Amino acid sequence: MAKTNEPTIIKKYANRRLYNTGTSTYVTLEDLAVMVKGEEDFVVFDAKSGDDITRSVLTQIIFEQEGKGQNLLPVTFLRQLIRFYGDSMQGLVPSFLEYSMTSLTKEQEKLRSQMSEAFGATAFDAIEDQVKRNTEMFERAMKMFMPFPAGEAGTAEGSEPAAGTVKKEKSASGDLDQMKRQLEEMQKKINKLTDKS
């Protein structure tokens, strides 16, 4: 559907169905996600009460995307965001997040080209690959600290750990140190890119 000055009106009925008044069709949250990605503006109203429920529907879209494994929001960020509810800083958070996302959106093409220049044409693939390797290393390290699956007997409390466990812990410590160094190097590269802009 072509972009217009007026946002498309979506009505949400009691049976949880969403009706696009612009196309006269029922739509899904996935359809609304496509509209957002296509920069088509819409508002969602509760069909019975007439209340604007756009915010909660957009939140549902994010929840669905996160549930599909397209994890965009780090757990740390989500925890920090929850902590702001009811805090004296709560009023500042929306405008700060909006400003940050607007800046990122404006700068994304510039950032992509700088990343390609700095890391090559497959920069994002390389970063994604590095993140996967770091995650695997972290998971291996955690398994070394907890060598027994849940429910299995471990060493008795107060007893000495087995010699193999000590070696694994040293190896895990080395893996974690290596992961920290790699993350620091990536952060330095990103800082250089943002300094250029």
PDB file of C-alpha atoms in Angstrom:
ATOM      1  CA  MET A   1       0.000   0.000   0.000  1.00  0.00           C
ATOM      2  CA  ALA A   2       1.341   3.444  -0.860  1.00  0.00           C
ATOM      3  CA  LYS A   3       2.432   5.770   1.919  1.00  0.00           C
ATOM      4  CA  THR A   4       0.011   8.548   2.740  1.00  0.00           C
ATOM      5  CA  ASN A   5       0.068  11.459   5.157  1.00  0.00           C
ATOM      6  CA  GLU A   6      -2.645   9.862   7.282  1.00  0.00           C
ATOM      7  CA  PRO A   7      -1.810   6.711   9.241  1.00  0.00           C
ATOM      8  CA  THR A   8      -3.734   3.555   8.384  1.00  0.00           C
ATOM      9  CA  ILE A   9      -6.337   2.683  10.998  1.00  0.00           C
ATOM     10  CA  ILE A  10      -6.234  -0.845  12.381  1.00  0.00           C
ATOM     11  CA  LYS A  11      -9.079  -2.052  14.588  1.00  0.00           C
ATOM     12  CA  LYS A  12      -8.575  -4.796  17.141  1.00  0.00           C
ATOM     13  CA  TYR A  13     -11.673  -6.801  17.972  1.00  0.00           C
ATOM     14  CA  ALA A  14     -12.497  -8.754  21.128  1.00  0.00           C
ATOM     15  CA  ASN A  15     -11.611 -12.015  19.357  1.00  0.00           C
ATOM     16  CA  ARG A  16      -8.052 -10.539  19.021  1.00  0.00           C
ATOM     17  CA  ARG A  17      -8.399 -10.167  15.250  1.00  0.00           C
ATOM     18  CA  LEU A  18      -6.877  -7.096  13.632  1.00  0.00           C
ATOM     19  CA  TYR A  19      -8.737  -5.366  10.806  1.00  0.00           C
ATOM     20  CA  ASN A  20      -6.936  -3.041   8.370  1.00  0.00           C
ATOM     21  CA  THR A  21      -9.495  -0.391   7.388  1.00  0.00           C
ATOM     22  CA  GLY A  22      -7.251   0.766   4.524  1.00  0.00           C
ATOM     23  CA  THR A  23      -7.343  -2.570   2.697  1.00  0.00           C
ATOM     24  CA  SER A  24     -10.586  -3.885   4.263  1.00  0.00           C
ATOM     25  CA  THR A  25      -8.842  -7.109   5.267  1.00  0.00           C
ATOM     26  CA  TYR A  26      -7.921  -8.905   8.450  1.00  0.00           C
ATOM     27  CA  VAL A  27      -4.213  -8.783   9.212  1.00  0.00           C
ATOM     28  CA  THR A  28      -1.779 -10.483  11.574  1.00  0.00           C
ATOM     29  CA  LEU A  29       0.975  -9.097  13.754  1.00  0.00           C
ATOM     30  CA  GLU A  30       3.377 -10.324  11.078  1.00  0.00           C
ATOM     31  CA  ASP A  31       1.550  -8.165   8.499  1.00  0.00           C
ATOM     32  CA  LEU A  32       1.863  -5.169  10.819  1.00  0.00           C
ATOM     33  CA  ALA A  33       5.601  -5.891  11.232  1.00  0.00           C
ATOM     34  CA  VAL A  34       5.937  -5.777   7.430  1.00  0.00           C
ATOM     35  CA  MET A  35       4.098  -2.437   7.411  1.00  0.00           C
ATOM     36  CA  VAL A  36       6.507  -1.051  10.033  1.00  0.00           C
ATOM     37  CA  LYS A  37       9.518  -2.232   8.018  1.00  0.00           C
ATOM     38  CA  GLY A  38       7.991  -0.628   4.941  1.00  0.00           C
ATOM     39  CA  GLU A  39       7.666   2.615   6.920  1.00  0.00           C
ATOM     40  CA  GLU A  40       3.879   2.574   6.603  1.00  0.00           C
ATOM     41  CA  ASP A  41       2.403   4.414   9.563  1.00  0.00           C
ATOM     42  CA  PHE A  42      -0.615   2.985  11.358  1.00  0.00           C
ATOM     43  CA  VAL A  43      -2.557   3.362  14.586  1.00  0.00           C
ATOM     44  CA  VAL A  44      -4.420   0.581  16.340  1.00  0.00           C
ATOM     45  CA  PHE A  45      -7.711   1.184  18.123  1.00  0.00           C
ATOM     46  CA  ASP A  46      -9.677  -1.154  20.335  1.00  0.00           C
ATOM     47  CA  ALA A  47     -12.874  -1.683  18.304  1.00  0.00           C
ATOM     48  CA  LYS A  48     -15.110  -1.708  21.392  1.00  0.00           C
ATOM     49  CA  SER A  49     -13.687   1.083  23.572  1.00  0.00           C
ATOM     50  CA  GLY A  50     -12.023   3.183  20.872  1.00  0.00           C
ATOM     51  CA  ASP A  51      -8.810   3.375  22.951  1.00  0.00           C
ATOM     52  CA  ASP A  52      -5.507   3.815  21.124  1.00  0.00           C
ATOM     53  CA  ILE A  53      -3.619   0.552  21.756  1.00  0.00           C
ATOM     54  CA  THR A  54      -0.822   1.080  19.215  1.00  0.00           C
ATOM     55  CA  ARG A  55       1.933   0.899  21.851  1.00  0.00           C
ATOM     56  CA  SER A  56       0.802  -2.477  23.207  1.00  0.00           C
ATOM     57  CA  VAL A  57       0.423  -3.931  19.682  1.00  0.00           C
ATOM     58  CA  LEU A  58       3.926  -2.739  18.703  1.00  0.00           C
ATOM     59  CA  THR A  59       5.218  -4.313  21.915  1.00  0.00           C
ATOM     60  CA  GLN A  60       3.495  -7.580  20.930  1.00  0.00           C
ATOM     61  CA  ILE A  61       5.256  -7.443  17.540  1.00  0.00           C
ATOM     62  CA  ILE A  62       8.623  -7.071  19.290  1.00  0.00           C
ATOM     63  CA  PHE A  63       7.738  -9.949  21.638  1.00  0.00           C
ATOM     64  CA  GLU A  64       6.890 -12.174  18.648  1.00  0.00           C
ATOM     65  CA  GLN A  65      10.113 -11.279  16.821  1.00  0.00           C
ATOM     66  CA  GLU A  66      12.170 -12.000  19.954  1.00  0.00           C
ATOM     67  CA  GLY A  67      10.288 -15.294  20.389  1.00  0.00           C
ATOM     68  CA  LYS A  68      11.301 -16.350  16.879  1.00  0.00           C
ATOM     69  CA  GLY A  69      14.956 -16.148  17.878  1.00  0.00           C
ATOM     70  CA  GLN A  70      15.584 -12.780  16.248  1.00  0.00           C
ATOM     71  CA  ASN A  71      17.076 -11.467  19.468  1.00  0.00           C
ATOM     72  CA  LEU A  72      17.690  -7.764  19.098  1.00  0.00           C
ATOM     73  CA  LEU A  73      17.281  -6.664  22.699  1.00  0.00           C
ATOM     74  CA  PRO A  74      20.057  -7.819  25.032  1.00  0.00           C
ATOM     75  CA  VAL A  75      18.925  -9.230  28.378  1.00  0.00           C
ATOM     76  CA  THR A  76      20.962  -6.565  30.189  1.00  0.00           C
ATOM     77  CA  PHE A  77      19.128  -3.827  28.288  1.00  0.00           C
ATOM     78  CA  LEU A  78      15.744  -5.370  29.100  1.00  0.00           C
ATOM     79  CA  ARG A  79      16.615  -5.579  32.807  1.00  0.00           C
ATOM     80  CA  GLN A  80      17.798  -1.965  32.829  1.00  0.00           C
ATOM     81  CA  LEU A  81      14.663  -0.855  31.006  1.00  0.00           C
ATOM     82  CA  ILE A  82      12.429  -2.618  33.552  1.00  0.00           C
ATOM     83  CA  ARG A  83      14.322  -0.904  36.377  1.00  0.00           C
ATOM     84  CA  PHE A  84      13.354   2.508  34.948  1.00  0.00           C
ATOM     85  CA  TYR A  85       9.612   1.834  35.423  1.00  0.00           C
ATOM     86  CA  GLY A  86       8.509   3.843  38.442  1.00  0.00           C
ATOM     87  CA  ASP A  87      11.930   5.506  38.730  1.00  0.00           C
ATOM     88  CA  SER A  88      12.286   9.291  38.779  1.00  0.00           C
ATOM     89  CA  MET A  89      14.160   9.029  35.444  1.00  0.00           C
ATOM     90  CA  GLN A  90      11.235   7.231  33.749  1.00  0.00           C
ATOM     91  CA  GLY A  91      10.088  10.401  31.985  1.00  0.00           C
ATOM     92  CA  LEU A  92      13.468  10.890  30.303  1.00  0.00           C
ATOM     93  CA  VAL A  93      13.850   7.338  28.985  1.00  0.00           C
ATOM     94  CA  PRO A  94      11.384   7.493  26.047  1.00  0.00           C
ATOM     95  CA  SER A  95      12.879  10.673  24.582  1.00  0.00           C
ATOM     96  CA  PHE A  96      16.429   9.362  25.078  1.00  0.00           C
ATOM     97  CA  LEU A  97      15.613   6.033  23.390  1.00  0.00           C
ATOM     98  CA  GLU A  98      13.784   7.787  20.556  1.00  0.00           C
ATOM     99  CA  TYR A  99      16.736  10.128  19.987  1.00  0.00           C
ATOM    100  CA  SER A 100      19.205   7.206  20.055  1.00  0.00           C
ATOM    101  CA  MET A 101      17.182   5.130  17.577  1.00  0.00           C
ATOM    102  CA  THR A 102      16.660   8.127  15.268  1.00  0.00           C
ATOM    103  CA  SER A 103      20.415   8.790  15.277  1.00  0.00           C
ATOM    104  CA  LEU A 104      21.189   5.125  14.585  1.00  0.00           C
ATOM    105  CA  THR A 105      18.655   5.038  11.747  1.00  0.00           C
ATOM    106  CA  LYS A 106      20.128   8.181  10.164  1.00  0.00           C
ATOM    107  CA  GLU A 107      23.667   6.881  10.465  1.00  0.00           C
ATOM    108  CA  GLN A 108      23.085   3.214   9.544  1.00  0.00           C
ATOM    109  CA  GLU A 109      24.141   3.499   5.885  1.00  0.00           C
ATOM    110  CA  LYS A 110      27.253   5.463   6.824  1.00  0.00           C
ATOM    111  CA  LEU A 111      28.062   2.904   9.521  1.00  0.00           C
ATOM    112  CA  ARG A 112      27.566   0.022   7.083  1.00  0.00           C
ATOM    113  CA  SER A 113      29.933   1.536   4.516  1.00  0.00           C
ATOM    114  CA  GLN A 114      32.540   2.315   7.203  1.00  0.00           C
ATOM    115  CA  MET A 115      32.278  -1.236   8.553  1.00  0.00           C
ATOM    116  CA  SER A 116      32.739  -2.599   5.026  1.00  0.00           C
ATOM    117  CA  GLU A 117      35.808  -0.396   4.494  1.00  0.00           C
ATOM    118  CA  ALA A 118      37.312  -1.352   7.842  1.00  0.00           C
ATOM    119  CA  PHE A 119      36.500  -5.059   7.851  1.00  0.00           C
ATOM    120  CA  GLY A 120      35.822  -5.856   4.189  1.00  0.00           C
ATOM    121  CA  ALA A 121      32.663  -6.659   2.260  1.00  0.00           C
ATOM    122  CA  THR A 122      31.684  -9.457   4.625  1.00  0.00           C
ATOM    123  CA  ALA A 123      32.095  -7.361   7.779  1.00  0.00           C
ATOM    124  CA  PHE A 124      28.736  -8.195   9.304  1.00  0.00           C
ATOM    125  CA  ASP A 125      29.185 -11.906   8.548  1.00  0.00           C
ATOM    126  CA  ALA A 126      32.597 -11.800  10.226  1.00  0.00           C
ATOM    127  CA  ILE A 127      31.207 -10.031  13.297  1.00  0.00           C
ATOM    128  CA  GLU A 128      28.276 -12.447  13.507  1.00  0.00           C
ATOM    129  CA  ASP A 129      30.673 -15.382  13.172  1.00  0.00           C
ATOM    130  CA  GLN A 130      32.873 -13.941  15.938  1.00  0.00           C
ATOM    131  CA  VAL A 131      29.870 -13.463  18.226  1.00  0.00           C
ATOM    132  CA  LYS A 132      28.841 -17.103  17.636  1.00  0.00           C
ATOM    133  CA  ARG A 133      32.375 -18.322  18.429  1.00  0.00           C
ATOM    134  CA  ASN A 134      32.494 -16.189  21.586  1.00  0.00           C
ATOM    135  CA  THR A 135      29.106 -17.518  22.680  1.00  0.00           C
ATOM    136  CA  GLU A 136      30.213 -21.113  22.101  1.00  0.00           C
ATOM    137  CA  MET A 137      33.416 -20.451  24.044  1.00  0.00           C
ATOM    138  CA  PHE A 138      31.416 -18.935  26.890  1.00  0.00           C
ATOM    139  CA  GLU A 139      29.038 -21.912  26.953  1.00  0.00           C
ATOM    140  CA  ARG A 140      31.991 -24.329  27.020  1.00  0.00           C
ATOM    141  CA  ALA A 141      33.522 -22.343  29.858  1.00  0.00           C
ATOM    142  CA  MET A 142      30.290 -22.466  31.847  1.00  0.00           C
ATOM    143  CA  LYS A 143      30.053 -26.236  31.321  1.00  0.00           C
ATOM    144  CA  MET A 144      33.571 -26.587  32.665  1.00  0.00           C
ATOM    145  CA  PHE A 145      32.602 -24.731  35.830  1.00  0.00           C
ATOM    146  CA  MET A 146      29.515 -26.931  36.170  1.00  0.00           C
ATOM    147  CA  PRO A 147      30.727 -30.319  34.833  1.00  0.00           C
ATOM    148  CA  PHE A 148      27.637 -32.271  35.915  1.00  0.00           C
ATOM    149  CA  PRO A 149      24.245 -31.829  34.270  1.00  0.00           C
ATOM    150  CA  ALA A 150      21.397 -30.786  36.552  1.00  0.00           C
ATOM    151  CA  GLY A 151      20.291 -33.663  38.753  1.00  0.00           C
ATOM    152  CA  GLU A 152      23.584 -35.591  38.632  1.00  0.00           C
ATOM    153  CA  ALA A 153      25.759 -35.967  41.667  1.00  0.00           C
ATOM    154  CA  GLY A 154      28.764 -33.693  41.870  1.00  0.00           C
ATOM    155  CA  THR A 155      31.580 -33.562  44.359  1.00  0.00           C
ATOM    156  CA  ALA A 156      30.440 -33.558  47.934  1.00  0.00           C
ATOM    157  CA  GLU A 157      30.363 -30.207  49.667  1.00  0.00           C
ATOM    158  CA  GLY A 158      33.733 -29.405  51.197  1.00  0.00           C
ATOM    159  CA  SER A 159      35.591 -32.159  49.264  1.00  0.00           C
ATOM    160  CA  GLU A 160      38.505 -31.482  46.960  1.00  0.00           C
ATOM    161  CA  PRO A 161      37.708 -31.101  43.229  1.00  0.00           C
ATOM    162  CA  ALA A 162      39.094 -33.722  40.882  1.00  0.00           C
ATOM    163  CA  ALA A 163      42.377 -32.926  39.106  1.00  0.00           C
ATOM    164  CA  GLY A 164      40.577 -32.842  35.730  1.00  0.00           C
ATOM    165  CA  THR A 165      38.167 -30.205  37.044  1.00  0.00           C
ATOM    166  CA  VAL A 166      41.042 -27.915  38.050  1.00  0.00           C
ATOM    167  CA  LYS A 167      42.574 -28.222  34.559  1.00  0.00           C
ATOM    168  CA  LYS A 168      39.188 -27.454  32.986  1.00  0.00           C
ATOM    169  CA  GLU A 169      38.767 -24.385  35.193  1.00  0.00           C
ATOM    170  CA  LYS A 170      42.203 -23.074  34.147  1.00  0.00           C
ATOM    171  CA  SER A 171      41.332 -23.698  30.505  1.00  0.00           C
ATOM    172  CA  ALA A 172      37.993 -21.913  30.940  1.00  0.00           C
ATOM    173  CA  SER A 173      39.764 -18.959  32.537  1.00  0.00           C
ATOM    174  CA  GLY A 174      42.076 -18.760  29.501  1.00  0.00           C
ATOM    175  CA  ASP A 175      39.074 -18.922  27.150  1.00  0.00           C
ATOM    176  CA  LEU A 176      37.356 -16.113  29.058  1.00  0.00           C
ATOM    177  CA  ASP A 177      40.515 -13.979  28.948  1.00  0.00           C
ATOM    178  CA  GLN A 178      40.755 -14.558  25.194  1.00  0.00           C
ATOM    179  CA  MET A 179      37.093 -13.626  24.766  1.00  0.00           C
ATOM    180  CA  LYS A 180      37.639 -10.409  26.773  1.00  0.00           C
ATOM    181  CA  ARG A 181      40.612  -9.469  24.560  1.00  0.00           C
ATOM    182  CA  GLN A 182      38.572 -10.089  21.396  1.00  0.00           C
ATOM    183  CA  LEU A 183      35.687  -7.984  22.688  1.00  0.00           C
ATOM    184  CA  GLU A 184      38.081  -5.161  23.614  1.00  0.00           C
ATOM    185  CA  GLU A 185      39.590  -5.249  20.101  1.00  0.00           C
ATOM    186  CA  MET A 186      36.134  -5.119  18.509  1.00  0.00           C
ATOM    187  CA  GLN A 187      35.164  -2.218  20.777  1.00  0.00           C
ATOM    188  CA  LYS A 188      38.318  -0.307  19.754  1.00  0.00           C
ATOM    189  CA  LYS A 189      37.479  -0.830  16.070  1.00  0.00           C
ATOM    190  CA  ILE A 190      33.901   0.340  16.606  1.00  0.00           C
ATOM    191  CA  ASN A 191      35.134   3.378  18.546  1.00  0.00           C
ATOM    192  CA  LYS A 192      37.457   4.266  15.662  1.00  0.00           C
ATOM    193  CA  LEU A 193      34.537   4.048  13.239  1.00  0.00           C
ATOM    194  CA  THR A 194      32.321   6.289  15.358  1.00  0.00           C
ATOM    195  CA  ASP A 195      35.177   8.792  15.821  1.00  0.00           C
ATOM    196  CA  LYS A 196      35.426   9.172  12.029  1.00  0.00           C
ATOM    197  CA  SER A 197      31.752  10.192  11.719  1.00  0.00           C
TER     198      SER A 197
END
